[in-house]
Coordinates of C-alpha atoms in Angstrom, one line a residue:
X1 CA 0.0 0.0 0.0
X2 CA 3.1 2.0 -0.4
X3 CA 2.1 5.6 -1.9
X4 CA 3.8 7.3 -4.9
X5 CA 3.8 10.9 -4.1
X6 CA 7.6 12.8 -5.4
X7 CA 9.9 11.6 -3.5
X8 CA 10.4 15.2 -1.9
X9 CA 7.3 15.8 -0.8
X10 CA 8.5 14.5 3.3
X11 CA 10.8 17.2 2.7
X12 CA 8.1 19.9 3.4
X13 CA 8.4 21.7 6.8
X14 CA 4.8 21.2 7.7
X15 CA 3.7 17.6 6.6
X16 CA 6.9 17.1 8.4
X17 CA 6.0 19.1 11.5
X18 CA 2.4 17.9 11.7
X19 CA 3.7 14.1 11.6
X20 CA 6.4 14.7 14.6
X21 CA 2.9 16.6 16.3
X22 CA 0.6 13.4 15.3
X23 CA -1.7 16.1 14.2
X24 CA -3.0 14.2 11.4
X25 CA -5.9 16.2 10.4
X26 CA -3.1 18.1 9.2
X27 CA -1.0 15.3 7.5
X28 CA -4.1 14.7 5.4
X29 CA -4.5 18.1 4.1
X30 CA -0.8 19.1 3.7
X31 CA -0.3 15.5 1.8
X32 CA -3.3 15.9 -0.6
X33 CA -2.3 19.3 -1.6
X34 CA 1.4 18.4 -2.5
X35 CA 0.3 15.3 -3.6
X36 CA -2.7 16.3 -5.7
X37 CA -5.0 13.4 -5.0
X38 CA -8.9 14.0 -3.4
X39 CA -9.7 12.2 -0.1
X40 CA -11.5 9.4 -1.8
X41 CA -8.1 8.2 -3.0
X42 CA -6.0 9.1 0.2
X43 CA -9.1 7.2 1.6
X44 CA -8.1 4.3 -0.8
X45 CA -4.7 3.9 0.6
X46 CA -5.2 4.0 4.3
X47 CA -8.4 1.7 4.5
X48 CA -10.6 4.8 5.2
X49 CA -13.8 6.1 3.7
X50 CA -14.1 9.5 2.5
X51 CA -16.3 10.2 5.4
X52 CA -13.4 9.5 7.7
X53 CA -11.2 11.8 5.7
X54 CA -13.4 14.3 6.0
X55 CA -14.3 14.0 9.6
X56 CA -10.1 13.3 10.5
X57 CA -9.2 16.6 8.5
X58 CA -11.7 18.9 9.8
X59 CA -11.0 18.0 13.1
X60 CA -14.0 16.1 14.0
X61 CA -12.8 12.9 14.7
X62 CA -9.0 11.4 16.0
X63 CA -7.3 9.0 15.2
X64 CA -6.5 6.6 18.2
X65 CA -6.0 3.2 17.2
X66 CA -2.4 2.0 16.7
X67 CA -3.9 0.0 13.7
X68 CA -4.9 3.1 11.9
X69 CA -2.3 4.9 12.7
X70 CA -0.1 2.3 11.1
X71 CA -2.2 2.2 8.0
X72 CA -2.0 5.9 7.7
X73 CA 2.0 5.6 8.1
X74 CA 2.0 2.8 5.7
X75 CA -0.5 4.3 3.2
X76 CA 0.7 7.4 2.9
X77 CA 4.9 6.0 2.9
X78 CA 5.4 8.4 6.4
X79 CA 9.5 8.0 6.6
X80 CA 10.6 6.2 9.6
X81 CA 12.7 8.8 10.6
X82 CA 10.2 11.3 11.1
X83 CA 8.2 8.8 13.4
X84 CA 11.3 7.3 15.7
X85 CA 11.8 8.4 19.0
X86 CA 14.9 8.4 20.9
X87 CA 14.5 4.9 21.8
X88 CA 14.3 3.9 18.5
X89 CA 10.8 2.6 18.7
X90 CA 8.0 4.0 16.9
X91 CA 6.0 6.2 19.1
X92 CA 2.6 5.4 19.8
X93 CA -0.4 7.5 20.0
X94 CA -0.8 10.0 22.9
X95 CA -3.2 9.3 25.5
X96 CA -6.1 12.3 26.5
X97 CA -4.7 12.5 29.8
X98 CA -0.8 12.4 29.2
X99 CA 0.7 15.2 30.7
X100 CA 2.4 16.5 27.6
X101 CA -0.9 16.5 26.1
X102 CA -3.9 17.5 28.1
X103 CA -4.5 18.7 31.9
X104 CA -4.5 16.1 34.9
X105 CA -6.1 17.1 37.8
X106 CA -4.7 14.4 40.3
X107 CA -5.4 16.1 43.8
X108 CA -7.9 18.9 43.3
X109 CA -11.4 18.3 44.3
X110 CA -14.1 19.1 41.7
X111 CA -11.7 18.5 39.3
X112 CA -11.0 14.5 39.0
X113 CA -10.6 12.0 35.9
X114 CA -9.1 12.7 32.6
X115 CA -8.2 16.1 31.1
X116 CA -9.8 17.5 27.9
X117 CA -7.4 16.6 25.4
X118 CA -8.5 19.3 23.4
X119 CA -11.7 17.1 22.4
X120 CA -14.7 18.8 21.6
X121 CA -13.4 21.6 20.2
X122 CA -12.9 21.0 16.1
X123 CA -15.3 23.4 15.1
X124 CA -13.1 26.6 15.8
X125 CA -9.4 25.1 16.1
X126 CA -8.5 24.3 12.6
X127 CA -5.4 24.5 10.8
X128 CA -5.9 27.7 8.2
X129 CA -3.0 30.4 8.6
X130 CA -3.5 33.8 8.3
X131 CA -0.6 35.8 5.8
X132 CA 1.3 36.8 9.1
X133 CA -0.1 34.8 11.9
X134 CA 1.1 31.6 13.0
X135 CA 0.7 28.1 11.9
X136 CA -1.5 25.8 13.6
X137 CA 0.3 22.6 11.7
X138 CA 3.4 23.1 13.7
X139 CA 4.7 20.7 16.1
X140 CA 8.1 19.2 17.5
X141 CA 9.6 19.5 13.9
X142 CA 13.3 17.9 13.5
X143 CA 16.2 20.6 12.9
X144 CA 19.3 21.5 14.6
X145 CA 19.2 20.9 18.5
X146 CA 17.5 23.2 21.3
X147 CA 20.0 26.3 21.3
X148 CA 22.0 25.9 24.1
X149 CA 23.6 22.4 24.0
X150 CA 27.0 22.5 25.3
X151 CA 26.2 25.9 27.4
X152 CA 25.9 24.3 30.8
X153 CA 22.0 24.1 31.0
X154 CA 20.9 20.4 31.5
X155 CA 17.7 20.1 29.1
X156 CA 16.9 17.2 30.5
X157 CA 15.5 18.3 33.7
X158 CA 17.8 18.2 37.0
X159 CA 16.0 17.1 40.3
X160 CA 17.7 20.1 42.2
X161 CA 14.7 19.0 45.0
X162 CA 13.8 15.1 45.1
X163 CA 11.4 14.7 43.1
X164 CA 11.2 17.9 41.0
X165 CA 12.7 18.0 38.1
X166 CA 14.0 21.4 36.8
X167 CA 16.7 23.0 34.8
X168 CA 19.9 22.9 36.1
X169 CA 19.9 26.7 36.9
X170 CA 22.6 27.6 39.1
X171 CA 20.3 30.5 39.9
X172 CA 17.4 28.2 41.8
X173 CA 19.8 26.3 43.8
X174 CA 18.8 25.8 47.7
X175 CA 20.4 26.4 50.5
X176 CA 20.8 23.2 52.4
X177 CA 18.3 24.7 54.9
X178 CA 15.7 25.6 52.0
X179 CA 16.7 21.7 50.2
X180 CA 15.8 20.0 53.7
X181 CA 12.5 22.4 54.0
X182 CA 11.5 21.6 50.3
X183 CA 12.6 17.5 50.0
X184 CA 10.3 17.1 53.0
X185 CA 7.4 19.1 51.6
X186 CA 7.5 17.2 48.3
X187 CA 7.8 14.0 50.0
X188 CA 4.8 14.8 51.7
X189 CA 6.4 14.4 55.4
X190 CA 5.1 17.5 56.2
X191 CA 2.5 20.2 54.9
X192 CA 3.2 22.7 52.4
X193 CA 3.9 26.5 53.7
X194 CA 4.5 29.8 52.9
X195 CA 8.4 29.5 52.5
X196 CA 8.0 26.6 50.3
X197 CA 5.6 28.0 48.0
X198 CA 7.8 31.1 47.5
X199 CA 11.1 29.1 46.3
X200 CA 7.9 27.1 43.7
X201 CA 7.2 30.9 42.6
X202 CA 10.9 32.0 41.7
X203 CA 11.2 28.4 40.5
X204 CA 7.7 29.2 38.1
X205 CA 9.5 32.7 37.3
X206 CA 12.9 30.9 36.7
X207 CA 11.6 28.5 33.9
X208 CA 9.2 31.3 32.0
X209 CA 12.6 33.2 31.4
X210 CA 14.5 30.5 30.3
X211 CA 11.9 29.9 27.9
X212 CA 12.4 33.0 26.5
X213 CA 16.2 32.3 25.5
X214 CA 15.4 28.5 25.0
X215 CA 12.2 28.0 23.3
X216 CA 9.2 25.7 24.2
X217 CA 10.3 22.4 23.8
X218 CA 13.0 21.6 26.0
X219 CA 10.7 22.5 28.9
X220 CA 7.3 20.6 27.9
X221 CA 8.5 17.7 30.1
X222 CA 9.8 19.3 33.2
X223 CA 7.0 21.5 33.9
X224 CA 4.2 18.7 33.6
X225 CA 6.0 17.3 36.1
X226 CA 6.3 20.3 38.3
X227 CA 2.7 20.9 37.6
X228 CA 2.1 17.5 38.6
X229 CA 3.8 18.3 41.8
X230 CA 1.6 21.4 42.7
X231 CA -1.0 19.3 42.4
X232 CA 0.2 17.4 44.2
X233 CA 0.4 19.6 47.5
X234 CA -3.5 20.5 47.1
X235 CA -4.5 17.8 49.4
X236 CA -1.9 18.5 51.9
X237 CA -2.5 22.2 52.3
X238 CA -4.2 23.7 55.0
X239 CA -5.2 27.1 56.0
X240 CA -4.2 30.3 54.4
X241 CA -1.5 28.6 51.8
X242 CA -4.6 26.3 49.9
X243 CA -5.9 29.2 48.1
X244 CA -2.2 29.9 47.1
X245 CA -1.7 26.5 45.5
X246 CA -4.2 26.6 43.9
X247 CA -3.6 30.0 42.4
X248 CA 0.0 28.4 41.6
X249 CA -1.2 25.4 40.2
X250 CA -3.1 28.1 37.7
X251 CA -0.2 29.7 36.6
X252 CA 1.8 26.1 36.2
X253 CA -0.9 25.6 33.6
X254 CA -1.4 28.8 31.8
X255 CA 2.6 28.3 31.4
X256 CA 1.7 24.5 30.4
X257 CA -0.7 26.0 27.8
X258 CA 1.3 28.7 26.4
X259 CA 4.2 26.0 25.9
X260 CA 1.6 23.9 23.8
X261 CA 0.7 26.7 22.1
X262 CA 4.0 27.7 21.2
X263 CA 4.6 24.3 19.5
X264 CA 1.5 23.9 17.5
X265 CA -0.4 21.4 19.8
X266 CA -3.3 23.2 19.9
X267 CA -5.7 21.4 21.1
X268 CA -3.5 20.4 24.2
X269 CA -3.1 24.2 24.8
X270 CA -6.9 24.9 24.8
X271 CA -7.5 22.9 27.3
X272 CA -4.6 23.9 29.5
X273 CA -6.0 27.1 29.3
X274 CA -9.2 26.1 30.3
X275 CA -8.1 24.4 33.4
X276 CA -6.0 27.8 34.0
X277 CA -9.2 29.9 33.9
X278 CA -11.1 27.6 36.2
X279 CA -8.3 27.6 38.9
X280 CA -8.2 31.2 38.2
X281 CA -11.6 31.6 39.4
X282 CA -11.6 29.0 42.0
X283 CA -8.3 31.0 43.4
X284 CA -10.3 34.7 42.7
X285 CA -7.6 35.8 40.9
X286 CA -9.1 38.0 38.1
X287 CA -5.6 38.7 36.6
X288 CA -5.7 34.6 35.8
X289 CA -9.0 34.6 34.7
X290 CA -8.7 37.5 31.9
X291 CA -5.5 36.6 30.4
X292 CA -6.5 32.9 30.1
X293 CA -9.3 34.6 28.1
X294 CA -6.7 36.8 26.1
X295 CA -5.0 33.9 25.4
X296 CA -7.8 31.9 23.7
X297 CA -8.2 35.1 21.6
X298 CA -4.6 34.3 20.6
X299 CA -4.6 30.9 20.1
X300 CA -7.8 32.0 17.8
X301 CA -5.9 34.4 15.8
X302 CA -3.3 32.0 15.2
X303 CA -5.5 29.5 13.2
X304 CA -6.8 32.6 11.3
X305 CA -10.1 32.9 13.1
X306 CA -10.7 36.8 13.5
X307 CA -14.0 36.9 14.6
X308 CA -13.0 34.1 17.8
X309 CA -10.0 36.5 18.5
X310 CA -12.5 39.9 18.8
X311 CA -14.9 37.7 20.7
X312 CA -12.8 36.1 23.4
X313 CA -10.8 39.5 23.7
X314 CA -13.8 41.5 24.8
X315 CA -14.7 38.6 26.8
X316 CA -11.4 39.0 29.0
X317 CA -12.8 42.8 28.6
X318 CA -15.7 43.0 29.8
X319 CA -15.7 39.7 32.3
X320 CA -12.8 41.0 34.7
X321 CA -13.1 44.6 35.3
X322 CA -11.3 44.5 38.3
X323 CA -7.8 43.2 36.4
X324 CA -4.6 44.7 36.1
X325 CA -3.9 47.6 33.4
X326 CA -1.3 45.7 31.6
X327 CA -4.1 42.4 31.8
X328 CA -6.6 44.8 30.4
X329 CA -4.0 46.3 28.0
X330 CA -3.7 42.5 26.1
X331 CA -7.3 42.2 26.2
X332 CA -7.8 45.4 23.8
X333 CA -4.5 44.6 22.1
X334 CA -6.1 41.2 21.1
X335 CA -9.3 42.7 20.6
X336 CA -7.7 45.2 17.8
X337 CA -5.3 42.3 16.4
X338 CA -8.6 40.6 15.7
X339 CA -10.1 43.3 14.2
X340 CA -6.8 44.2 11.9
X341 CA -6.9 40.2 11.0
X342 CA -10.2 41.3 9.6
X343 CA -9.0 44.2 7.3
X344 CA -11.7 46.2 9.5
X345 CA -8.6 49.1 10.3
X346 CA -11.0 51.2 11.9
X347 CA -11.7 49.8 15.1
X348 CA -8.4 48.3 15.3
X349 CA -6.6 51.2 15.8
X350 CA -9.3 52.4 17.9
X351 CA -8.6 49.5 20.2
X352 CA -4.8 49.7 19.5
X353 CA -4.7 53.9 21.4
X354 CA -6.8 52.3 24.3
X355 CA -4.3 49.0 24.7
X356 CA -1.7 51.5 24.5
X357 CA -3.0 53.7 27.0
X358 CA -2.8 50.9 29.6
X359 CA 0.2 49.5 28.8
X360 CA 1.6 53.2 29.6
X361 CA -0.1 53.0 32.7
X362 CA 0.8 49.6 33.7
X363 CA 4.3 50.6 33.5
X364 CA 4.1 53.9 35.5
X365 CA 2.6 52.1 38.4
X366 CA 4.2 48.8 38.1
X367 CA 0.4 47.2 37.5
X368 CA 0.9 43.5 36.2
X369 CA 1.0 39.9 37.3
X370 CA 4.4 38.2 37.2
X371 CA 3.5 36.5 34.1
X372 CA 3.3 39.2 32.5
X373 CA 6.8 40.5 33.4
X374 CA 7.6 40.9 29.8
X375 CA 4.8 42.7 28.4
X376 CA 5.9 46.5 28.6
X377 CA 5.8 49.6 25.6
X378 CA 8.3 47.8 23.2
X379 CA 6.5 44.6 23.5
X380 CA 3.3 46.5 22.5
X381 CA 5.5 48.6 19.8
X382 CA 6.1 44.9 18.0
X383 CA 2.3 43.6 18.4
X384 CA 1.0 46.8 16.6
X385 CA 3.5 46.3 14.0
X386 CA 1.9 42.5 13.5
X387 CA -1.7 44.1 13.6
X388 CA -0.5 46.8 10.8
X389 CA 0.9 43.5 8.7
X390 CA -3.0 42.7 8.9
X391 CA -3.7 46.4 7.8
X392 CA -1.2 45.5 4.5
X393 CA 0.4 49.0 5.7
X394 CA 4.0 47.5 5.3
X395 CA 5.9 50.4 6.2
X396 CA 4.4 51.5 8.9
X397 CA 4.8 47.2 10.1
X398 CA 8.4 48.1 9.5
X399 CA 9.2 51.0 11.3
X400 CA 7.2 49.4 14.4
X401 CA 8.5 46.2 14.2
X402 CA 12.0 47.2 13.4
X403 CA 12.0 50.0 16.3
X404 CA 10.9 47.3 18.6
X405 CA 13.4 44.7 18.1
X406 CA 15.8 47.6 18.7
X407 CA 14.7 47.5 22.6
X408 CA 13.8 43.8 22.7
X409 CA 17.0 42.0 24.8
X410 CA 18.9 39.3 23.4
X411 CA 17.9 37.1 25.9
X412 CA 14.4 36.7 24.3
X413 CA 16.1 35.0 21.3
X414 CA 12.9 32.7 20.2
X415 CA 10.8 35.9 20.0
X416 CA 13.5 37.8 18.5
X417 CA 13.4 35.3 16.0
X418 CA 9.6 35.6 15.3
X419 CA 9.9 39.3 15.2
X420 CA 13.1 38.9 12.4
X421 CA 10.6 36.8 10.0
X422 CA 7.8 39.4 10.4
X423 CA 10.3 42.0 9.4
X424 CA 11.2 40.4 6.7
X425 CA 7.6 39.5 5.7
X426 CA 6.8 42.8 6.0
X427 CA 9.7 44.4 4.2
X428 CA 8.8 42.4 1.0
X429 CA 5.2 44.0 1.1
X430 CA 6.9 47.4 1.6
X431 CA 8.9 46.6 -1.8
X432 CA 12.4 45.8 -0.3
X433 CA 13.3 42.5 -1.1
X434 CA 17.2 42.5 -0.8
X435 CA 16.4 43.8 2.8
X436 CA 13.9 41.3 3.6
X437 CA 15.9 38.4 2.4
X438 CA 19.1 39.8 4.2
X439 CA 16.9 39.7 8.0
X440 CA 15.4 36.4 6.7
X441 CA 19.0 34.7 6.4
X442 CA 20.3 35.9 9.0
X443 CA 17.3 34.7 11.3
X444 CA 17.2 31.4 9.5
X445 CA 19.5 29.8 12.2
X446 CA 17.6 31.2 15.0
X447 CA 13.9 30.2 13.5
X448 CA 15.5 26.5 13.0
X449 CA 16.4 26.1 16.6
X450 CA 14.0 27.8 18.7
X451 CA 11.2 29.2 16.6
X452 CA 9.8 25.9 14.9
X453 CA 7.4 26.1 13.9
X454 CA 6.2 29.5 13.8
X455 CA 9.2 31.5 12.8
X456 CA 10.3 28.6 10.8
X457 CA 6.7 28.8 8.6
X458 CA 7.1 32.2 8.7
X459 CA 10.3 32.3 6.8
X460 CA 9.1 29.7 4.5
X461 CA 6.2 32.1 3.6
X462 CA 8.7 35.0 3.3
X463 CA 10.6 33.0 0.7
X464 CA 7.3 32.3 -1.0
X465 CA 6.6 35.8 -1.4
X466 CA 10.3 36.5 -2.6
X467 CA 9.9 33.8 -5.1
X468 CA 6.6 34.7 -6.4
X469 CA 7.7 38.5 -7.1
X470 CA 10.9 36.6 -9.2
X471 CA 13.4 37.9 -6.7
X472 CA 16.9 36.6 -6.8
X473 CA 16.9 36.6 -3.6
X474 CA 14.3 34.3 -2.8
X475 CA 15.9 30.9 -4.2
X476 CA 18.5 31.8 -1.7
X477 CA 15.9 31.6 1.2
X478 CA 14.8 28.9 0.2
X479 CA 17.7 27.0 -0.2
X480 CA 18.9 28.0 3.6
X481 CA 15.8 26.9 4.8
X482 CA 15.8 23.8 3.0
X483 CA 19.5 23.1 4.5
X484 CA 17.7 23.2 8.3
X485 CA 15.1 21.2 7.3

């Protein structure tokens, strides 16, 4: 049943990154389009009716059984090295409540059994891709390894406390004092306090900014398991620290959500972010509750959905008065980004001098959660210059976008790399191509390492655009991009 597509075609970044995401909804759409065959014949070759097809692309149905999954693999000619893991076995598929996957709620009372998985929610997460948004095929794509390898930071996840795993930042360490407090806290020989949930805090804060200089991936692992561990402590807690775990355990999985999100998995990220809103509420922490909101208006925007994105951005809006400026200040942010994805300028700008208003504000009086440590006027400098990409006003995209980065640290190097790819994108619309392929190349090593798959389809839409106008530069781009694939 072996298929006889060009023998290229597993070359593509996104068949390639929705078969390492088992997203194969994706697979099917991706592989008919290059291939150039209707789903009655991809039907043919995996032993599945065109219903199926249907139902499997649009998101409607999953596919679960390792028999299917193998026909799929087989049908379609999937390369074995895109579907071996470390071990060398092929993986099999995901369970709904894996931690890498979908919330558990081990410990928490009103919240037992198995997490969403994402199920239930086809009709408004589907894979389209707005010109500058982010792709909703993405997922742990092969490439060059996480940036950093070599540099002292153990990926891996170092149990710095018995029984939580973490990066080995020297930053985090314990004192013996603290190590003896915590090991017997996560053990569960004594009760979780005050102390102990401040080291989990900076230990929370710790892992958010390595994210920013590392990427998603290598930290998927080690926070579902110090999730697991907040959890964990829920039980155990008594008195004034319960309401505190619980308003941890929200931020473990808004972080869980966002690091779904970040890699394409979203479905998994939904429903983290669902579980994030409830302990939000549950905790009556508004801040939580709002940006879990602004959040879903995110996720919405990347799969192209504009309406969604207005809709759940007034809902953070209008549903938590009482949050922080800079929480409000996303809300209209995303509420204007959604109306710009529209073409509807208007209002978007509208929205953009009120977000911009509160950002201001936020930053005079020090007014925002500590997730949102990074969210300050240059952040807000480079989201207006994504909305104005929406607008098609390219130069004004450029002079934003290109200002911002300016101010945006090094350290943030996987959104410095989605940043580079928009200014690139953008500069091509503004009718500079050399530029645009010059910041392109020079953020292709970047993208490959940290930014898959956003950057990374990003670029390869840049070079699109490049080739399409008959640029010289844009066979250039592509090959770069093809030598990271």
């Amino acid at each position: 049943m072996a298929a006889h597509q060009a023998p290229d075609v597993w070359l593509h970044p996104e068949l390639r990154a929705a078969v390492a995401a088992e997203d194969w909804g994706v697979v099917f759409r991706v592989w008919r389009r290059l291939v150039g065959v209707s789903q009655t014949v991809l039907g043919s070759r995996t032993g599945l009716a065109q219903s199926d097809v249907s139902a499997i692309e649009r998101g409607h149905r999953r596919v679960t059984s390792t028999e299917v999954r193998q026909r799929v693999v087989e049908g379609l000619g999937v390369p074995a090295e895109l579907l071996t893991g470390p071990s060398g076995s092929v993986p099999r598929p995901r369970r709904p409540d894996d931690a890498h996957t979908a919330p558990t709620t081990r410990g928490i009372p009103g919240h037992g059994g198995q997490g969403h998985g994402g199920q239930g929610h086809g009709d408004h997460l589907g894979a389209g891709r707005s010109n500058t948004g982010r792709s909703s095929a993405g997922g742990r794509s092969g490439g060059g390894p996480p940036h950093g390898q070599g540099d002292g930071v153990d990926y891996t996840g170092a149990a710095v406390v018995p029984g939580l795993p973490s990066l080995a930042l020297p930053s985090i360490a314990p004192d013996p004092d603290m190590l003896d407090r915590l090991t017997a806290t996560t053990t569960g020989a004594v009760r979780p306090d005050a102390t102990c949930l401040d080291w989990l805090e900076r230990l929370l804060a710790e892992h958010r900014r390595a994210e920013d200089t590392l990427g998603s991936r290598p930290l998927r692992g080690i926070m579902a398991q110090q999730l697991r561990t907040v959890v964990d402590l829920h039980h155990r807690a008594r008195g004034s620290v319960v309401n505190r775990v619980v308003r941890l355990a929200a931020e473990h999985a808004q972080f869980m959500a966002w690091l779904c999100q970040d890699q394409g998995e979203h479905g998994a990220a939904l429903a983290w972010y669902d579980r994030a809103h409830d302990w939000g509420l549950e905790a009556g922490d508004h801040d939580m509750a709002a940006t879990t909101l602004s959040m879903k208006s995110h996720l919405a925007w990347s799969t192209g959905n504009s309406r969604r994105c207005v809709t759940l951005a007034e809902a953070a809006r209008w549903s938590c008065p009482d949050a922080s400026l800079g929480v409000r200040g996303m809300a209209a942010q995303m509420a204007a980004r959604g109306h710009a994805l529209a073409g509807e300028a208007e209002p978007a700008r509208r929205l953009l001098r009120e977000a911009e208003a509160l950002v201001r504000g936020a930053a005079e009086r020090q007014d925002n959660p500590a997730w949102m440590y990074f969210y300050d006027e240059t952040w807000f400098r480079l989201q207006r210059g994504m909305a104005e990409m929406h607008l098609r006003a390219w130069r004004t995209a450029v002079e934003l976008i290109s200002s911002g980065l300016a101010q945006l640290p090094e350290t943030y190097r996987r959104d410095r790399a989605w940043y580079r790819a928009c200014l690139a994108h953008a500069l091509v619309g503004a009718g500079d191509p050399e530029q645009a392929a010059s910041v392109a190349l020079a953020t292709v090593k970047d993208a490959a390492e940290v930014g898959r798959p956003h950057s990374w389809h990003e670029l390869h839409a840049t070079a699109a655009l490049l080739v399409r106008r008959r640029s010289r530069h844009g066979r250039e781009l592509v090959e770069a991009l093809r030598a990271h694939d």
